[in-house]
Short mmCIF file of C-alpha atoms in Angstrom, two decimals:
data_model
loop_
_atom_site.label_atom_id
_atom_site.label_comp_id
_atom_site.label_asym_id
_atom_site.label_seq_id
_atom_site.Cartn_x
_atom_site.Cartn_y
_atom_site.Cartn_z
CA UNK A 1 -1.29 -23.35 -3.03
CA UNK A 2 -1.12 -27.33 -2.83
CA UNK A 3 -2.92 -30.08 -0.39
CA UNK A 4 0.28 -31.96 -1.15
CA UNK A 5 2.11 -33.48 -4.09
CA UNK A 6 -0.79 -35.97 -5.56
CA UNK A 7 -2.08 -32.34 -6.35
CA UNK A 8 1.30 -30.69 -7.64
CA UNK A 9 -0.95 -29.50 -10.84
CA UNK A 10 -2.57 -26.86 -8.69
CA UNK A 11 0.13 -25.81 -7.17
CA UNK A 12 0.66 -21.68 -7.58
CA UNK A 13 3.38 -21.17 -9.66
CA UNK A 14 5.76 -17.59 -9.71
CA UNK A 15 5.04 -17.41 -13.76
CA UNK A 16 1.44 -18.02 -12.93
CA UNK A 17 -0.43 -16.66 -16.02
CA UNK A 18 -3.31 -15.55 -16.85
CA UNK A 19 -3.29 -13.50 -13.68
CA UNK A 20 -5.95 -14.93 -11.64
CA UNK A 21 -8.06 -11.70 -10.70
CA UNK A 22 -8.50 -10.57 -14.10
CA UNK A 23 -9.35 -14.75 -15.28
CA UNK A 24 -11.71 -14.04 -12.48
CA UNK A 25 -13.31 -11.93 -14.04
CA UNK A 26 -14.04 -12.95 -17.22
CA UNK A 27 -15.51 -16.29 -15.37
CA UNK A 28 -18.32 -14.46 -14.14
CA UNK A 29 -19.78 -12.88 -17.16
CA UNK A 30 -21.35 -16.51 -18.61
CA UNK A 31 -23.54 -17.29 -15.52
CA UNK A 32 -24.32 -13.18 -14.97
CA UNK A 33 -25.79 -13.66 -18.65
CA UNK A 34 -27.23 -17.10 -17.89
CA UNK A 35 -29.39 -15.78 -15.48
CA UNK A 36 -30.39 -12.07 -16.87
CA UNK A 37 -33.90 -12.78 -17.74
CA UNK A 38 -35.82 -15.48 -15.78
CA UNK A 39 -39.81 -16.86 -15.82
CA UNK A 40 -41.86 -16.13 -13.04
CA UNK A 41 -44.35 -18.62 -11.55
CA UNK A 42 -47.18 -17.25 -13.27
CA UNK A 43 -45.39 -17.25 -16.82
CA UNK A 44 -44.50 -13.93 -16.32
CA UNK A 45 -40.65 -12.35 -17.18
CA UNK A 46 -38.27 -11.54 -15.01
CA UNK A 47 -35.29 -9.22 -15.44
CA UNK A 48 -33.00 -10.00 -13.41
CA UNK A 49 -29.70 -8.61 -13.96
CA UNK A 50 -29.29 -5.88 -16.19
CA UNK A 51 -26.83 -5.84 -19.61
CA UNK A 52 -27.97 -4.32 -22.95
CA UNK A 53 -29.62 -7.19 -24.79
CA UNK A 54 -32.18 -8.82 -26.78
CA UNK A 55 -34.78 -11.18 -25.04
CA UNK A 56 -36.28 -13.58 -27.92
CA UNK A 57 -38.83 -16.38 -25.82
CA UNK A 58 -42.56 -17.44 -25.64
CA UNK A 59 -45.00 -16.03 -23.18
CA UNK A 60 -47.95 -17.95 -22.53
CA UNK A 61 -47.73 -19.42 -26.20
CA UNK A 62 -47.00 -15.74 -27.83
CA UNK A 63 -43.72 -14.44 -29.00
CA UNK A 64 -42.23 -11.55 -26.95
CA UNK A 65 -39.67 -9.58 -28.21
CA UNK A 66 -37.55 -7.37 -25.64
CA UNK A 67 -34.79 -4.72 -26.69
CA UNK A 68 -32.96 -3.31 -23.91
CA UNK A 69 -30.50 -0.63 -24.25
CA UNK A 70 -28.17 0.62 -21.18
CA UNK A 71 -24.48 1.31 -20.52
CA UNK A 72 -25.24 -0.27 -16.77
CA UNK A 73 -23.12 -0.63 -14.72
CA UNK A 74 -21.73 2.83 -15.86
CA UNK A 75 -24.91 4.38 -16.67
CA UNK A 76 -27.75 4.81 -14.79
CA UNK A 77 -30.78 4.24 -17.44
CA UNK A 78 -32.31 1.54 -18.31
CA UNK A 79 -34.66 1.70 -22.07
CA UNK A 80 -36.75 -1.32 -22.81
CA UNK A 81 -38.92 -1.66 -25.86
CA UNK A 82 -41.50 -4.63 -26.48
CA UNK A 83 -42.10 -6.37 -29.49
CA UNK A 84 -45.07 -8.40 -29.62
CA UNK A 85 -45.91 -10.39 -33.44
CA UNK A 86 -48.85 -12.04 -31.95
CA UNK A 87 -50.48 -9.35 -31.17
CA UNK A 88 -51.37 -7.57 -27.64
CA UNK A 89 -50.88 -9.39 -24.61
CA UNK A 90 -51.08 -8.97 -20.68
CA UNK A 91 -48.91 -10.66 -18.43
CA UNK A 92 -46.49 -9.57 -15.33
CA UNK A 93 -43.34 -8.18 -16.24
CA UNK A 94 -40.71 -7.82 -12.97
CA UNK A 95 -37.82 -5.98 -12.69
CA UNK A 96 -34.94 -5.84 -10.26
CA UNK A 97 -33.83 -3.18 -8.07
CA UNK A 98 -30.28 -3.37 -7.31
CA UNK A 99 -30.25 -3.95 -3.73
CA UNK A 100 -27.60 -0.20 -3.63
CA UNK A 101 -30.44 1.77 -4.99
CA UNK A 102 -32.59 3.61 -2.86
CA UNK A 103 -34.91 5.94 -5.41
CA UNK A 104 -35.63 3.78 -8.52
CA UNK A 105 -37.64 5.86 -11.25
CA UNK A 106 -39.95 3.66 -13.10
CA UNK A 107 -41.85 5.27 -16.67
CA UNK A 108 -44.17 3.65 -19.06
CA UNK A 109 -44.28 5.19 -22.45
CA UNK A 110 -43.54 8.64 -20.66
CA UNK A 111 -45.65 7.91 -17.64
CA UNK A 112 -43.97 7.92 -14.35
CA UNK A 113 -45.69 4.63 -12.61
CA UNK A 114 -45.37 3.52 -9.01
CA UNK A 115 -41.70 1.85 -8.31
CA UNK A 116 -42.41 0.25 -4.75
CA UNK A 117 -39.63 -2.27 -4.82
CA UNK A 118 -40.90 -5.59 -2.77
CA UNK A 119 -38.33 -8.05 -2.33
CA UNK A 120 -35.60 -6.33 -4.38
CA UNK A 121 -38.09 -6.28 -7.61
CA UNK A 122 -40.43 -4.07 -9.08
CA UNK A 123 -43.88 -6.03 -10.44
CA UNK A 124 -45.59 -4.42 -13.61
CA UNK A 125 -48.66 -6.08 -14.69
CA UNK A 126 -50.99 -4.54 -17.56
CA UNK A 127 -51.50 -4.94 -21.41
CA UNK A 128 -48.74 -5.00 -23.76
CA UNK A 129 -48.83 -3.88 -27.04
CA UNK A 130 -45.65 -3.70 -29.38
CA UNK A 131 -43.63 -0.61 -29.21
CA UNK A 132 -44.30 0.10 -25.58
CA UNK A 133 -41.60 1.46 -23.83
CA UNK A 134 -39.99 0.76 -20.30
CA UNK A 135 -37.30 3.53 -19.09
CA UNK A 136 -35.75 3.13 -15.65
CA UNK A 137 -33.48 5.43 -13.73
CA UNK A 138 -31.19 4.11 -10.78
CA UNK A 139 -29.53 7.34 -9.41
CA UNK A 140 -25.81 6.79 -8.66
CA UNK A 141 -24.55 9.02 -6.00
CA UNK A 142 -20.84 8.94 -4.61
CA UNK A 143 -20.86 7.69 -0.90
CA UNK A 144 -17.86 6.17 1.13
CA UNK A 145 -17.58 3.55 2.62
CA UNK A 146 -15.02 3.05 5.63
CA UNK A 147 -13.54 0.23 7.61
CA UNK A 148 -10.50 -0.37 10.15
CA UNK A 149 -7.73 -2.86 9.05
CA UNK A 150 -6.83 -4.54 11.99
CA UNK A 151 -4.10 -7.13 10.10
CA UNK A 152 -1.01 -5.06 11.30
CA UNK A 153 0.49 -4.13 14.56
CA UNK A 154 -1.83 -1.00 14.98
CA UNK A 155 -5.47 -0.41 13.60
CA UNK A 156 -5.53 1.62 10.59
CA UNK A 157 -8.51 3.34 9.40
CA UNK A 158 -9.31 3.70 5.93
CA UNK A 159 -12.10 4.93 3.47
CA UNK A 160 -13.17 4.10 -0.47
CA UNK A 161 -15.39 5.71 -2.88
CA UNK A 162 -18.39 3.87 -4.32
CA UNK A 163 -20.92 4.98 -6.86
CA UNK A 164 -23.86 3.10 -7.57
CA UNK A 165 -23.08 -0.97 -8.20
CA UNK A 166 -18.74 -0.12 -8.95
CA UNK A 167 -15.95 0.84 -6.34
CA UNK A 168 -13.73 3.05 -7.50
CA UNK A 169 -9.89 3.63 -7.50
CA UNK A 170 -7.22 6.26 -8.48
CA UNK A 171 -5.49 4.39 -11.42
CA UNK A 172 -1.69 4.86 -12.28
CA UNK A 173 -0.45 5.13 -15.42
CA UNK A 174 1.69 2.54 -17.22
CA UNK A 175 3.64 2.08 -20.10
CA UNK A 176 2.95 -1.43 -20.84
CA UNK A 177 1.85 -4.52 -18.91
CA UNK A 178 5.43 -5.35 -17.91
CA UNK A 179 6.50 -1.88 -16.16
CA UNK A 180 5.59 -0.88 -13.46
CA UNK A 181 3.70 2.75 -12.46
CA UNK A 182 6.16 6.08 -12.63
CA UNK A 183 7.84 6.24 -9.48
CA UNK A 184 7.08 10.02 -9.30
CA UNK A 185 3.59 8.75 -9.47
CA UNK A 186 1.46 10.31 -6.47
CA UNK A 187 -0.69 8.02 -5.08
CA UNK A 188 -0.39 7.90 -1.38
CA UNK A 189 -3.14 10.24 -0.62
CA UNK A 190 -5.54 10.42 2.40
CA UNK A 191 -9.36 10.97 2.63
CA UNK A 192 -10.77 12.72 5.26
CA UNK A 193 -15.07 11.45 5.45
CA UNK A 194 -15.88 15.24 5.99
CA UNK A 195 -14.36 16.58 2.85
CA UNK A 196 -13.67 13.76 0.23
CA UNK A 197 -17.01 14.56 -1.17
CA UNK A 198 -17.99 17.94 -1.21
CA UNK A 199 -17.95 19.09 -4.47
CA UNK A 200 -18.39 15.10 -5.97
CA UNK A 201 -18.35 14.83 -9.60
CA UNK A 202 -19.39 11.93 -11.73
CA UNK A 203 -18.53 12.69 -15.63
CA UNK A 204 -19.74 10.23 -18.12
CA UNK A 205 -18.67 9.67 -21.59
CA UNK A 206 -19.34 7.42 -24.52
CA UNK A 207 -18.86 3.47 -23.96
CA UNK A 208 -15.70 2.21 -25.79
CA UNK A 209 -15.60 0.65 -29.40
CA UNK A 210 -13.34 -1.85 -28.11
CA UNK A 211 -12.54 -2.94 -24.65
CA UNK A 212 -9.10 -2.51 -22.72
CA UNK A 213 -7.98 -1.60 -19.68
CA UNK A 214 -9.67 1.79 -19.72
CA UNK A 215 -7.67 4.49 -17.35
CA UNK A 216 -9.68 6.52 -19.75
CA UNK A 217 -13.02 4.99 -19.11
CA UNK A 218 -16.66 5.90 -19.67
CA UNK A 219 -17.60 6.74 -15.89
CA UNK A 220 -14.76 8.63 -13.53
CA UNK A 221 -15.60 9.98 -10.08
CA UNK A 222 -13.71 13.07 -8.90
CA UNK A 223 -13.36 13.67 -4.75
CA UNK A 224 -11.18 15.50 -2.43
CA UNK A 225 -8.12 14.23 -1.00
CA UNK A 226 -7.38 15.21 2.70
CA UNK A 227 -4.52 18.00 0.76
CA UNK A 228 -7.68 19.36 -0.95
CA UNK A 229 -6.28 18.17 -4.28
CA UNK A 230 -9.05 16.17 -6.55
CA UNK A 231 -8.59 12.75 -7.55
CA UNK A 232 -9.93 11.39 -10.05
CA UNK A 233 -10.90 7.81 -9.97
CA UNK A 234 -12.03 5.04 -12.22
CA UNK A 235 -13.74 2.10 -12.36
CA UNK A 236 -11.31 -0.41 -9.59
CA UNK A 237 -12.28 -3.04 -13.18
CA UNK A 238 -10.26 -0.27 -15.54
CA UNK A 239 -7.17 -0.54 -13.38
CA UNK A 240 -3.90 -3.07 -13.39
CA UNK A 241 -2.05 -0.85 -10.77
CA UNK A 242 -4.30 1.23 -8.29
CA UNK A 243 -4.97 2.65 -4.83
CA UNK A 244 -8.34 1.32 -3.33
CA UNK A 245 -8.43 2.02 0.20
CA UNK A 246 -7.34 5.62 1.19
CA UNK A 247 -5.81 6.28 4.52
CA UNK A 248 -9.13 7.76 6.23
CA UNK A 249 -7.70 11.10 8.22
CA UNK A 250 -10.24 13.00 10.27
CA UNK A 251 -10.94 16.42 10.29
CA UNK A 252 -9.56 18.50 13.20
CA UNK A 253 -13.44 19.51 13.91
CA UNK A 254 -13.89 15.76 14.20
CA UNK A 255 -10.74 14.77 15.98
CA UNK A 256 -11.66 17.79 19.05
CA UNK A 257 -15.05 16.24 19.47
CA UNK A 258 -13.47 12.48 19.28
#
């Protein structure tokens, strides 16, 4: 792309590297961290966005000491454990819902407590005391999610699988950056909303030591292609090469009362 040649520097080029998508999303990740933990009004904490981490700050002149372990966005807990050096402290602690989550399990130190999200946060206020213990639990259920593409000639239906916060694709294998996916490859598979997920899996594994792109990664989905054949899908982040949106096929139930 170019608004002309006084801007010839930002013009698109066919050897374009590194590929914008993926540059894309590396950009994120400094302003998701940036703004993981915020102060309330009321000097309060805030957890906004979840990562594992270490929170290290001042609350209402006391230090506050915050480990949080999770493998979110590919796990579904949430551990939090306080450290307070000054000593016992109350003061409102407030923790976000993702907006996708409709049953949030809240527990302090073992104690199931009331999780009545307002305004896409849950609001704990008592006494802290070091080595108290916040778990969460955001349930992560496969669901669809369907859509018409109306950019051809003819109106196409189509269907993808989401589970909790990540959308999911059917990855193809490569040798190398360079080549593309083996041609005898299947990928052009349909999903048909009554089938795809009966039967849903979601298998979890270990987060990697180190980082790649992860056919093999820590969360996979498995549905039902229109065939009946599974597929099983990754992470759409794991994937160079992938199929996204399925054809979506009705069932012939469906199509008779259509």
């Amino acid at each position: 792309f170019s608004s002309g040649e006084e801007n010839v520097r930002c013009r698109m080029k066919p050897t374009h590297y590194p590929l914008c998508c993926t540059a894309s999303l590396c950009r994120n990740l400094p302003g998701y961290i940036s703004a993981s933990w915020l102060r309330t009004p009321e000097g309060g904490l805030a957890a906004a966005l979840w990562m594992p981490c270490d929170v290290r700050t001042k609350v209402r002149g006391k230090s506050v000491g915050i480990a949080v372990k999770t493998d979110y966005p590919f796990g579904e807990t949430v551990a939090m454990v306080l450290e307070l050096a000054d000593g016992p402290q109350a003061f409102p602690l407030v923790l976000h819902v993702p907006g996708w989550c409709a049953e949030a399990k809240v527990s302090v130190n073992g104690e199931c407590v009331r999780a009545e999200a307002r305004r896409g946060f849950v609001r704990l206020e008592r006494p802290w005391k070091s080595g108290d213990r916040i778990d969460l639990v955001f349930p992560m259920t496969p669901r669809l999610e369907t859509g018409v593409d109306r950019n051809g000639p003819t109106e196409k239906g189509w269907a993808s699988v989401v589970c909790g916060p990540l959308l999911f694709s059917l990855g193809f294998p490569e040798k190398d950056e360079d080549t593309g996916a083996d041609p005898a490859f299947a990928w052009d598979y349909r999903l048909d909303p009554a089938t795809a997920l009966v039967g849903a899996k979601v298998e979890r594994k270990p987060m990697p030591a180190k980082w790649g792109w992860q056919l093999d990664a820590p969360v996979r989905v498995s549905v039902k292609a229109a065939t009946g054949e599974t597929l099983s899908l990754v992470p759409y982040g794991c994937t160079r090469l992938r199929k996204t949106m399925f054809a979506r096929e009705l069932s012939a139930e469906a199509g008779k009362s259509n």
